[in-house]
Coordinates of C-alpha atoms and ligand atoms in Angstrom, one line a residue:
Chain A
X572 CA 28.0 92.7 53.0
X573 CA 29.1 95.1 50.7
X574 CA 30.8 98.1 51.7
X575 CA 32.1 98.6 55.4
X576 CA 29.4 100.0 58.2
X577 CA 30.8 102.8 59.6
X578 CA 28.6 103.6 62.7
X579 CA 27.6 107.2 63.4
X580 CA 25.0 108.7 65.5
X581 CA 21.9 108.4 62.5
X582 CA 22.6 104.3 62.0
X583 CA 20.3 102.1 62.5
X584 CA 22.6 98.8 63.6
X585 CA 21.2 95.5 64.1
X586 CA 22.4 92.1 64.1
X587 CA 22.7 90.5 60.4
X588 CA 20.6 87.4 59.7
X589 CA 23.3 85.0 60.2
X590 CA 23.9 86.5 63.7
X591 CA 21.5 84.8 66.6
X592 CA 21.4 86.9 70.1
X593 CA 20.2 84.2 72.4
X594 CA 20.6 83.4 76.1
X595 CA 22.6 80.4 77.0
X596 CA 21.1 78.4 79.7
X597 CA 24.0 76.1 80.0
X598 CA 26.5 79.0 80.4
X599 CA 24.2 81.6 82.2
X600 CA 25.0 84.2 79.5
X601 CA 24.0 86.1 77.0
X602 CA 25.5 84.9 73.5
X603 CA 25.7 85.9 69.7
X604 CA 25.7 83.1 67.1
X605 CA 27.9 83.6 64.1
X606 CA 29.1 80.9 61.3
X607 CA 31.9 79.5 63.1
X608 CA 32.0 82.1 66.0
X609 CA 29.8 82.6 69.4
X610 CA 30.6 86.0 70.9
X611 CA 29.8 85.8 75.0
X612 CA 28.3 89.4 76.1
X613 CA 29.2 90.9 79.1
X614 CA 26.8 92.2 80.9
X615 CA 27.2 95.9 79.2
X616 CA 27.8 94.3 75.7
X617 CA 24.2 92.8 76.5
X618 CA 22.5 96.2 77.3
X619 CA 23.8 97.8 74.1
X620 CA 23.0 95.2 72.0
X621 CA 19.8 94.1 73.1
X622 CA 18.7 97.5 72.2
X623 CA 20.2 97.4 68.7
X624 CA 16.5 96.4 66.7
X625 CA 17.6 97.8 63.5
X626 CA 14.5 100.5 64.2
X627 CA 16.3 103.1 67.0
X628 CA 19.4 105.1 66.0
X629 CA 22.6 104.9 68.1
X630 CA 21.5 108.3 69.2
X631 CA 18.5 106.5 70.4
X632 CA 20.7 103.9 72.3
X633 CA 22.3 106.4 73.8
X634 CA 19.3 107.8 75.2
X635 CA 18.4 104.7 76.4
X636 CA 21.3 103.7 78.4
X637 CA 21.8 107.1 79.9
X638 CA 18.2 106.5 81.2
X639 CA 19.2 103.4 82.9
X640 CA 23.0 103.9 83.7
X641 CA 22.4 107.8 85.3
X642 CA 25.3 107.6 87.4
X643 CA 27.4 107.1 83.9
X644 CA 28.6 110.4 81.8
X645 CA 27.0 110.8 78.6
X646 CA 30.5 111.0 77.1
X647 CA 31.9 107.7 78.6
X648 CA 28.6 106.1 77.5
X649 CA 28.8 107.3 73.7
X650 CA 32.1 106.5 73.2
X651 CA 32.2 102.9 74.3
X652 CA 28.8 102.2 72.6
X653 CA 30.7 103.8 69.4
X654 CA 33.8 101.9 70.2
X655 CA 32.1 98.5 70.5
X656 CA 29.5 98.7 67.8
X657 CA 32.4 99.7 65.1
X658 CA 34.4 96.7 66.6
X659 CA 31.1 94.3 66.2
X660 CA 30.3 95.8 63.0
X661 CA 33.9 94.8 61.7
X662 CA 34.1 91.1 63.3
X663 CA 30.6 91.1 61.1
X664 CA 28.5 90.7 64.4
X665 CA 26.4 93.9 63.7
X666 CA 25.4 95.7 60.4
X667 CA 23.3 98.7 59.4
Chain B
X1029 CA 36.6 74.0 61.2
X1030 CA 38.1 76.3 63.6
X1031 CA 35.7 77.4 65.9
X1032 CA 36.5 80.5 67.9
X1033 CA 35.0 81.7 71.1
X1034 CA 35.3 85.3 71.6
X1035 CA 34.5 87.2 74.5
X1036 CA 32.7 90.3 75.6
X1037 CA 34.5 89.6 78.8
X1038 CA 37.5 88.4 80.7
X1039 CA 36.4 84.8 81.7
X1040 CA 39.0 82.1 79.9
X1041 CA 38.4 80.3 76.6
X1042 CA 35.9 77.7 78.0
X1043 CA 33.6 77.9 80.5
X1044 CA 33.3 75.5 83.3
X1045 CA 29.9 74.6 84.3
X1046 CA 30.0 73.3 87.9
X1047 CA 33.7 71.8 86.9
X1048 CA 32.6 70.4 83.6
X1049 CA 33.7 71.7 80.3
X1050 CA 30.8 72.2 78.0
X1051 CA 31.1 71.6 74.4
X1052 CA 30.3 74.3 72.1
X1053 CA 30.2 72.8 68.2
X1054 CA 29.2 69.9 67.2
X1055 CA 30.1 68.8 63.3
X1056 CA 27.7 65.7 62.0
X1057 CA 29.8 64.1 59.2
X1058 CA 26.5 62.5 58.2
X1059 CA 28.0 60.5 55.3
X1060 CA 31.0 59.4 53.6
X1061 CA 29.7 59.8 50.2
X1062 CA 31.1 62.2 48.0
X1063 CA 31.2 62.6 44.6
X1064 CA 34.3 64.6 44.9
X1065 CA 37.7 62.7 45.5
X1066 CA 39.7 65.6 47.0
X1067 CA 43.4 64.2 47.5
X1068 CA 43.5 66.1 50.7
X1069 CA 40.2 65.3 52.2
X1070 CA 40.1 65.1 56.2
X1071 CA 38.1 62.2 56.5
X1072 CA 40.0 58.3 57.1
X1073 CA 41.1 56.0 54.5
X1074 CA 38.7 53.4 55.8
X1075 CA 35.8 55.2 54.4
X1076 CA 32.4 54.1 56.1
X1077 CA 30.2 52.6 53.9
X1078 CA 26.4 53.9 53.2
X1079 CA 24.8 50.6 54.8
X1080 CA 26.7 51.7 58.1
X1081 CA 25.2 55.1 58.2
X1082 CA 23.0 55.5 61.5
X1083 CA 19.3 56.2 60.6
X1084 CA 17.6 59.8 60.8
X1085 CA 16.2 58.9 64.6
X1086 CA 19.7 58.3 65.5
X1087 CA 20.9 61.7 64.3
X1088 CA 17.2 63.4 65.7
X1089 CA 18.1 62.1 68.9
X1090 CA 21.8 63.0 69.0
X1091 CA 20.7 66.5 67.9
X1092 CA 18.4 66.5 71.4
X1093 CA 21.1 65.4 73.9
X1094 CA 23.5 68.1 71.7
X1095 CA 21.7 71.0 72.6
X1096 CA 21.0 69.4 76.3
X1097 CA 24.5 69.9 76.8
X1098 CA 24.6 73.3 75.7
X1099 CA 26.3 72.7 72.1
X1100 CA 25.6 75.6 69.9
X1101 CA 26.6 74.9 67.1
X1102 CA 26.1 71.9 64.2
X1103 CA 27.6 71.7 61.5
X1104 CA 26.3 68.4 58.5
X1105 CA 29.0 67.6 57.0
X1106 CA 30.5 64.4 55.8
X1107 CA 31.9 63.4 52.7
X1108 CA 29.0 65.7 51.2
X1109 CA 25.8 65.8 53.3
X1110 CA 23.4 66.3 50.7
X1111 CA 23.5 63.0 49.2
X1112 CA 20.9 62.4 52.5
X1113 CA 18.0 62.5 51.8
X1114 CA 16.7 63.3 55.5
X1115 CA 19.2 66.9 55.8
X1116 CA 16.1 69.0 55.6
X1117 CA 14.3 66.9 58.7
X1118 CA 17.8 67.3 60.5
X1119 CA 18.6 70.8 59.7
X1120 CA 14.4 71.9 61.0
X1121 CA 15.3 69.8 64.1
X1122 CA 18.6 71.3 65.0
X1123 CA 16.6 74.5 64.6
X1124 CA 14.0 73.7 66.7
X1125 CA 15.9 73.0 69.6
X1126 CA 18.0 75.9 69.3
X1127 CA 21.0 74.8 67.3
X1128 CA 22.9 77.0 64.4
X1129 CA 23.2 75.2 61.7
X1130 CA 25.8 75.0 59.3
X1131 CA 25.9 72.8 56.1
X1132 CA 29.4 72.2 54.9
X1133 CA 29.3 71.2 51.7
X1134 CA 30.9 71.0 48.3
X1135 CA 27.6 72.5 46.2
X1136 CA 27.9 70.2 43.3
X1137 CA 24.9 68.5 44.2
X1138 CA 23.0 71.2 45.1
X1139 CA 19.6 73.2 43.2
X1140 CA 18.2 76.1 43.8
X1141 CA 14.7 74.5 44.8
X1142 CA 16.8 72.6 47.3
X1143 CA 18.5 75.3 48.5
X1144 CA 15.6 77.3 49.7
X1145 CA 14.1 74.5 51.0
X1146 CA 16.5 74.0 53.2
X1147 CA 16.8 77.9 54.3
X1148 CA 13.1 77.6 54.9
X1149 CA 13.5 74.6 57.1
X1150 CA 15.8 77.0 59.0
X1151 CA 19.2 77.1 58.0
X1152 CA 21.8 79.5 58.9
X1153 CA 24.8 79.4 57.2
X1154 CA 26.1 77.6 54.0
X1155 CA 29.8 77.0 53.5
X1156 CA 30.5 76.0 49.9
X1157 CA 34.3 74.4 49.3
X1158 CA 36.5 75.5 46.3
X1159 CA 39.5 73.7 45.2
X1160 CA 40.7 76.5 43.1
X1161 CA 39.4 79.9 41.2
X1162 CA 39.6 78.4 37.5
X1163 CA 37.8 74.9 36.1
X1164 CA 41.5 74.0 35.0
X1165 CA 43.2 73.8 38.7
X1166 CA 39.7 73.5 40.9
X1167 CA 38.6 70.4 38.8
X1168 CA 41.9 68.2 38.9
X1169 CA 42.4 69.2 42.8
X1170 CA 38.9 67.9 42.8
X1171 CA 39.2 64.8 40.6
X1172 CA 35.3 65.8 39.4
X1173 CA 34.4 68.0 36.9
X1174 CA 32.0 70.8 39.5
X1175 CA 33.8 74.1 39.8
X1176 CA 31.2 75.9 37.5
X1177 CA 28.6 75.0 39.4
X1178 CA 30.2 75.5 42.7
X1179 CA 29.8 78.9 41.5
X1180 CA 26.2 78.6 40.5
X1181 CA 25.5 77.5 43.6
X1182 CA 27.3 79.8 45.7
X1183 CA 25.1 82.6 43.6
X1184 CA 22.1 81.0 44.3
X1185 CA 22.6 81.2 48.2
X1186 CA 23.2 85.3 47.9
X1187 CA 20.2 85.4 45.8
X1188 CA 18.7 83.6 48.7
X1189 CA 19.7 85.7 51.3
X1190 CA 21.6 83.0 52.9
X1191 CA 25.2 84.1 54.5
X1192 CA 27.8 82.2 52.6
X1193 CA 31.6 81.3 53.7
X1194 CA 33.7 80.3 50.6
X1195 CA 36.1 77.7 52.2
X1196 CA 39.5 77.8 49.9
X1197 CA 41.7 74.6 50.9
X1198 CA 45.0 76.5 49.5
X1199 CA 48.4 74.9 48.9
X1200 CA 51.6 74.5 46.9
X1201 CA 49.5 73.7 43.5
X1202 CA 47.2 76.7 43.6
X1203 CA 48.4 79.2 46.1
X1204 CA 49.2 81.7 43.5
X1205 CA 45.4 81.8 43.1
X1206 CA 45.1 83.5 46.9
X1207 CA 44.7 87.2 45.5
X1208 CA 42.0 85.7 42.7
X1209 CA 40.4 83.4 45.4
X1210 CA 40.0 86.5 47.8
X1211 CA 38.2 88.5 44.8
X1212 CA 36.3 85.8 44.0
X1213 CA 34.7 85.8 47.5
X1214 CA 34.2 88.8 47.4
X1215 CA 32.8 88.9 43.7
X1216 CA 30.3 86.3 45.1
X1217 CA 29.2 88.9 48.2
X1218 CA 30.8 86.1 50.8
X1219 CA 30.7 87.2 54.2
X1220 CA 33.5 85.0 55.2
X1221 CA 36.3 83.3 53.7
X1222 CA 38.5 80.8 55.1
X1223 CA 41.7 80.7 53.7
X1224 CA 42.5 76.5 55.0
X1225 CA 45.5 74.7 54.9
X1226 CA 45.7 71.1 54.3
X1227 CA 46.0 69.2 57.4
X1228 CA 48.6 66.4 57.3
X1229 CA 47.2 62.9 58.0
X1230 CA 44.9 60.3 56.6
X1231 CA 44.7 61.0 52.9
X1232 CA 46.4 64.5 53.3
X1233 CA 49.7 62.5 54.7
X1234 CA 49.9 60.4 52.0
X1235 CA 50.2 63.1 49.3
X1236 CA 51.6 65.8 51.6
X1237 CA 54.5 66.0 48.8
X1238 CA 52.1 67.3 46.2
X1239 CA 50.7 69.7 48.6
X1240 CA 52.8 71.4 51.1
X1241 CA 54.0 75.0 49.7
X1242 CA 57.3 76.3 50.4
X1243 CA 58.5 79.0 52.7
X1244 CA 57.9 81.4 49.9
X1245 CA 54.9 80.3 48.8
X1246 CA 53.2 80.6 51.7
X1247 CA 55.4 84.0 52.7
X1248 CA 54.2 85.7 49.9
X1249 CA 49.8 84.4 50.4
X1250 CA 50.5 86.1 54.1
X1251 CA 51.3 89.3 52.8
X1252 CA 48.3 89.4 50.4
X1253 CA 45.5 88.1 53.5
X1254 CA 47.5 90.7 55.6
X1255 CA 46.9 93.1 52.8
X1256 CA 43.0 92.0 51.6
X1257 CA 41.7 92.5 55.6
X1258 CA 42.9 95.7 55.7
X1259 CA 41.7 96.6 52.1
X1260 CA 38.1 94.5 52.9
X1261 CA 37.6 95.6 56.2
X1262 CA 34.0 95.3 57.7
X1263 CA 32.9 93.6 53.9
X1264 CA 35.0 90.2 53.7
X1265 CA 36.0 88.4 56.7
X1266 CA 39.2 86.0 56.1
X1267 CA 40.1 83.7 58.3
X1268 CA 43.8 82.3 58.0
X1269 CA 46.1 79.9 60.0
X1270 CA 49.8 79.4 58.5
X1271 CA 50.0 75.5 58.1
X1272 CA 51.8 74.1 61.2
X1273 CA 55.1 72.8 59.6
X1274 CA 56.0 76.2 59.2
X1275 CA 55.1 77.7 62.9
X1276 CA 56.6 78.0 65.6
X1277 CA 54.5 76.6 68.2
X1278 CA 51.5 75.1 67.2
X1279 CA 47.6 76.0 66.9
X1280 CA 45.5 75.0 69.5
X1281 CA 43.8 72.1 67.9
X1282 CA 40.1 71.8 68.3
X1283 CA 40.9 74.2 71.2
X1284 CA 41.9 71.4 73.2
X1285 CA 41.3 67.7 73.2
X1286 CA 37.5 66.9 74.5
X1287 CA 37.1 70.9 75.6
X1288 CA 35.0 72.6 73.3
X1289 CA 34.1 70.5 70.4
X1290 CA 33.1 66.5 69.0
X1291 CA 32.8 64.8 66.1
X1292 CA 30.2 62.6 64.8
X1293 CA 31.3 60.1 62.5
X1294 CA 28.7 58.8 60.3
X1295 CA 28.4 55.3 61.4
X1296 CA 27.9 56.9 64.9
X1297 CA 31.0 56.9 66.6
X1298 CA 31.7 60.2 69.0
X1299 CA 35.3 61.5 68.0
X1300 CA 37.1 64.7 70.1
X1301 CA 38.7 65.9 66.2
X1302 CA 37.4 64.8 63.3
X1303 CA 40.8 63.0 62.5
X1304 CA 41.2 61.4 65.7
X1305 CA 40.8 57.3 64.1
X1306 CA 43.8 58.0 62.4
X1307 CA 45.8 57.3 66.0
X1308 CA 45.6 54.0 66.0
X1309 CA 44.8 51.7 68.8
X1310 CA 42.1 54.4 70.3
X1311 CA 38.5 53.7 70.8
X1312 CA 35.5 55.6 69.9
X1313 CA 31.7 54.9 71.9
X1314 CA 28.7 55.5 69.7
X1315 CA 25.9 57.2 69.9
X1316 CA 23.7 54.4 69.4
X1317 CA 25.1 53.0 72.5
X1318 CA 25.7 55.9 75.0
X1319 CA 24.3 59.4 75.4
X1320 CA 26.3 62.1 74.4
X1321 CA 27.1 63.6 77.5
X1322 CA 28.4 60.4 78.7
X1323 CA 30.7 60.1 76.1
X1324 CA 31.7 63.3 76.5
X1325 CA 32.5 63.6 80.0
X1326 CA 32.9 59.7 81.0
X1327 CA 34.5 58.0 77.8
X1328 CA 38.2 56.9 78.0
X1329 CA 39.0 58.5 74.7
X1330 CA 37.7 62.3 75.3
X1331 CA 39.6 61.5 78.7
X1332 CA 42.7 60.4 77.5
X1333 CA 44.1 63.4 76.5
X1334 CA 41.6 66.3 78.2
X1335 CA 43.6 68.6 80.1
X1336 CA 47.1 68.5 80.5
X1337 CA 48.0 65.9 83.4
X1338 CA 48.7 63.7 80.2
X1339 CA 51.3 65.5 78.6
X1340 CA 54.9 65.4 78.6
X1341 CA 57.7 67.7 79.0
X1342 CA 58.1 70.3 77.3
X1343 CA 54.6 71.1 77.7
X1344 CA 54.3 69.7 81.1
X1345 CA 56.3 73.2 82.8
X1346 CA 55.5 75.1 79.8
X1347 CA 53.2 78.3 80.1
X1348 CA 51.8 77.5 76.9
X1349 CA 50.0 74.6 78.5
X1350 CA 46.6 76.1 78.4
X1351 CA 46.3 77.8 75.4
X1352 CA 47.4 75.4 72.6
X1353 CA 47.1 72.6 74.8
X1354 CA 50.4 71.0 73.3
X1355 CA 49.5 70.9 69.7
X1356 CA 47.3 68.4 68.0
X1357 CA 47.2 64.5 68.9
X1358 CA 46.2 63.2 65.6
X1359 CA 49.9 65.4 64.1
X1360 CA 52.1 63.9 66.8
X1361 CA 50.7 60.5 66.2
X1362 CA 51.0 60.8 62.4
X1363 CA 54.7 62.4 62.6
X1364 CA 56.5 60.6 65.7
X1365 CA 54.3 57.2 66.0
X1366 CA 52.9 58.6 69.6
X1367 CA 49.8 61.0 70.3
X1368 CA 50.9 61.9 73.7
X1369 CA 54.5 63.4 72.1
X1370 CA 54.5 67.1 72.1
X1371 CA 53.1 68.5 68.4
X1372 CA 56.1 68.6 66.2
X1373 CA 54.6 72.1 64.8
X1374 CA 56.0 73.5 68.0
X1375 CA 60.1 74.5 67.9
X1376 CA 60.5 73.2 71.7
X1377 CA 59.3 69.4 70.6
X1378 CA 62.4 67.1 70.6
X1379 CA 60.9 65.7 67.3
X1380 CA 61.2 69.0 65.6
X1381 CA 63.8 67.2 62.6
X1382 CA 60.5 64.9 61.5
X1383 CA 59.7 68.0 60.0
X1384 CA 63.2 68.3 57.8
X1385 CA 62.4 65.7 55.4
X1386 CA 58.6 67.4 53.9
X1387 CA 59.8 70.8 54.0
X1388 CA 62.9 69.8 51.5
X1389 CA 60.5 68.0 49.7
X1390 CA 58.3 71.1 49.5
X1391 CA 61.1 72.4 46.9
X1392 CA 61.4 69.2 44.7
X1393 CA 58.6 68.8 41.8
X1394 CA 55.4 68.0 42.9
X1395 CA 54.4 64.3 42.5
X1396 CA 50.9 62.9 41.3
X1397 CA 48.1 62.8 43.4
X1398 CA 46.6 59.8 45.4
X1399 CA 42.6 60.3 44.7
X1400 CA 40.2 59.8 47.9
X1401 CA 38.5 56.7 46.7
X1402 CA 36.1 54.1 48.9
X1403 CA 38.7 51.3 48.6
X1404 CA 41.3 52.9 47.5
Ligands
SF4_2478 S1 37.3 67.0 51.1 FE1 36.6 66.7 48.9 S2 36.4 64.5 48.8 FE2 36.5 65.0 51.0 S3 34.3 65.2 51.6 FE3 35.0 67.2 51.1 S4 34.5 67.5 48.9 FE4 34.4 65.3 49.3
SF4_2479 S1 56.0 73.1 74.6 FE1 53.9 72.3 74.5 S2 52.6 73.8 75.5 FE2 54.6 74.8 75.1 S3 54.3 75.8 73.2 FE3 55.2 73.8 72.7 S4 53.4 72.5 72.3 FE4 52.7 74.4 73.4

């Protein structure tokens, strides 16, 4: 890492290589692996992340979710995707 | 080692499975050997020897029942793991079945062929130790001549694409090195530092004089960690714990006694904190006679003080309970003669005075240091 990943609508984020995204049998959840860390993923956390390939935009995410979660306001969806990929991105959980 | 859990959601620290706690990290001290003699070095003063090492099928078979039981992640440590010669066979294993590894290591032994090998056997993450930012300070903390090529190493696993966490053990004799320690990390394109504090027992205890910083040492290093995350935010990750003589209530060590992580010794033995033979009178199973999980959930000494229907008042009524679990065992052994006495890091112990006698030695000069040596 060298400079801070500021997530906009255009980036790209996936995880980094030292990050695993794996299901956890013995705790029924979806996890991320991290040097000394293991982020649990809500359910949410989960959709949003499981979409983050490094190959479709946020916009892209966006789409994606709004397509699955219609009952859910565009608006509400953006910002907490925004919210929790800038929060991931500085815990060092999701890069660009 | 501080391993944190963090949460997408609201469910408590742990999570119990059907009423157990599952472990989630796993550090293998693989070895005692080190060519290093840090004066502050975590493991005890009864070193293990090499001929009482267990054998790679010991450790291939510990790794198995490890990620049966839902461990995530390993860490090879020792001493200094990669005097074994079988770390590449272990780290592809732990891979296999689903482990993250982590080697912990002080890099003097290192190459770069070695190095990749390793990453191409699978390994995630490389945590490389530094006693200090210049050769002068970093080499006499060390008692061995290896900061250069601490650095060296470091470089080469960047150049290998290889996340790297610069471990800095910080204290009275090269605090003042914090800002130059962070830029070093940086400098080096870390992802992580851990800013550590010496840990007082085993070796540690015996030169704790020579180590622990004063009030405004360690005031001061605050400020600039307080002031280097803002400044490195998203780029350098520091982790940072105040040492516990000068908190108020202590850390919760090893997130609780038997609850979320184990120890491997490297003759075998199963350990709930890598420090915990320095409470004496405690026994240890091995993995070369139980499985893992038995130890873990059946063993008298990961019992002993799991949960909190072992502790005493304070803690007992206190709504602390859960989260630091009353300290750590191995500190209240070492600094009131008792591991079931409330930590005397926390301000509500009735041992909080033990603490009186280090912290107005803190302020006299510095006495030589008592090298880690087999024998010693
Ligand atoms: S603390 Fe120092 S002496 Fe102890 S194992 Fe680590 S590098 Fe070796
Ligand atoms: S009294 Fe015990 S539980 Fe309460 S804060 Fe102190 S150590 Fe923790």
């Amino acid at each position: 890492m060298s400079k801070r990943f500021i997530v906009s609508a255009e980036s790209t984020p996936k995880l980094p290589r030292h990050a695993k995204l794996r299901f956890d049998k013995a705790r029924d959840k979806w996890i991320i692996l991290a040097p000394e860390r293991v982020f649990e993923l809500d359910h949410v956390a989960y959709e949003v992340i499981s979409r983050c390939d490094g190959g479709r935009s946020v916009e892209q995410v966006i789409d994606s979710l709004c397509e699955k979660f219609d009952q859910v306001g565009r608006e509400v969806i953006m910002t907490d995707v925004t919210n929790m990929l800038q929060d991931l991105a500085d815990k060092g959980f999701v890069v660009t | 080692m501080s391993d944190v859990i963090e949460q997408g959601t609201k469910a408590s620290a742990t999570v119990p499975v059907a009423d157990r706690v599952v472990p989630y990290a796993l550090l293998a001290e693989l070895t005692h050997r080190c060519p290093l003699q840090c004066p502050y070095c975590s493991n005890p003063l009864e070193l293990e020897r090499s001929s009482n090492e267990i054998q790679t099928e010991d450790w291939l078979r510990v790794i198995d029942q490890a990620a049966e039981m839902g461990i995530l992640h390993i860490h090879f440590s020792g001493g200094e793991p990669t005097v074994r010669k079988d770390l590449e066979v272990l780290v592809e294993h732990a891979g296999r079945v689903g482990l993250y590894s982590n080697l912990i290591t002080s890099a003097v032994l290192l190459t770069r062929d070695r190095l990749e090998r390793l990453r191409d056997m699978g390994l995630d993450h490389v945590q490389v130790s530094f006693q200090g930012t210049t050769p002068d300070i970093a080499d006499r903390v060390a008692g061995f001549a290896g900061h250069k090529k601490k650095l060296q190493a470091a470089r080469w696993v960047r150049e290998l694409d290889m996340p790297l966490t610069v471990n800095a053990v910080m204290h009275r004799q090269n605090l003042h090195q914090l800002p130059d320690m962070i830029d070093m990390a940086v400098a080096l394109d870390a992802e992580r530092l851990e800013v550590a504090q010496v840990q007082y027992y085993g070796w540690a205890l015996r030169n704790r004089a020579a180590f622990l910083p004063t009030r405004e040492q360690l005031d001061e290093a605050t400020g600039q960690v307080e002031e280097a995350r803002s400044q490195h935010k998203g780029v350098l990750v520091i982790d940072y714990v105040v040492p516990d003589y000068y908190a108020r209530r202590p850390k919760s060590c090893m997130g609780g006694w038997g609850r979320q992580f184990l120890n491997i010794t490297p003759s075998g033995k199963v350990l709930p904190c890598h420090a915990a033979e320095s409470i004496a009178g405690l026994q240890f199973d091995s993995v070369k006679d139980k499985p893992l999980a038995w130890i873990w959930e059946e063993s008298a000494s990961f019992n002993l003080y799991r949960g909190t229907g072992w502790m005493p008042e304070p803690c007992r009524s206190c709504d602390r309970r859960e989260i630091d679990w009353g300290g750590c065992r191995c500190q209240a052994f070492a600094l009131t003669g008792d591991a079931a006495n409330t930590d005397p890091a926390c301000e509500l112990s009735p041992h909080r005075d033990v603490l009186e006698m280090p912290l107005k030695e803190s302020n006299a000069a510095a006495p030589d240091f008592i090298y880690r040596r087999i024998g010693a």
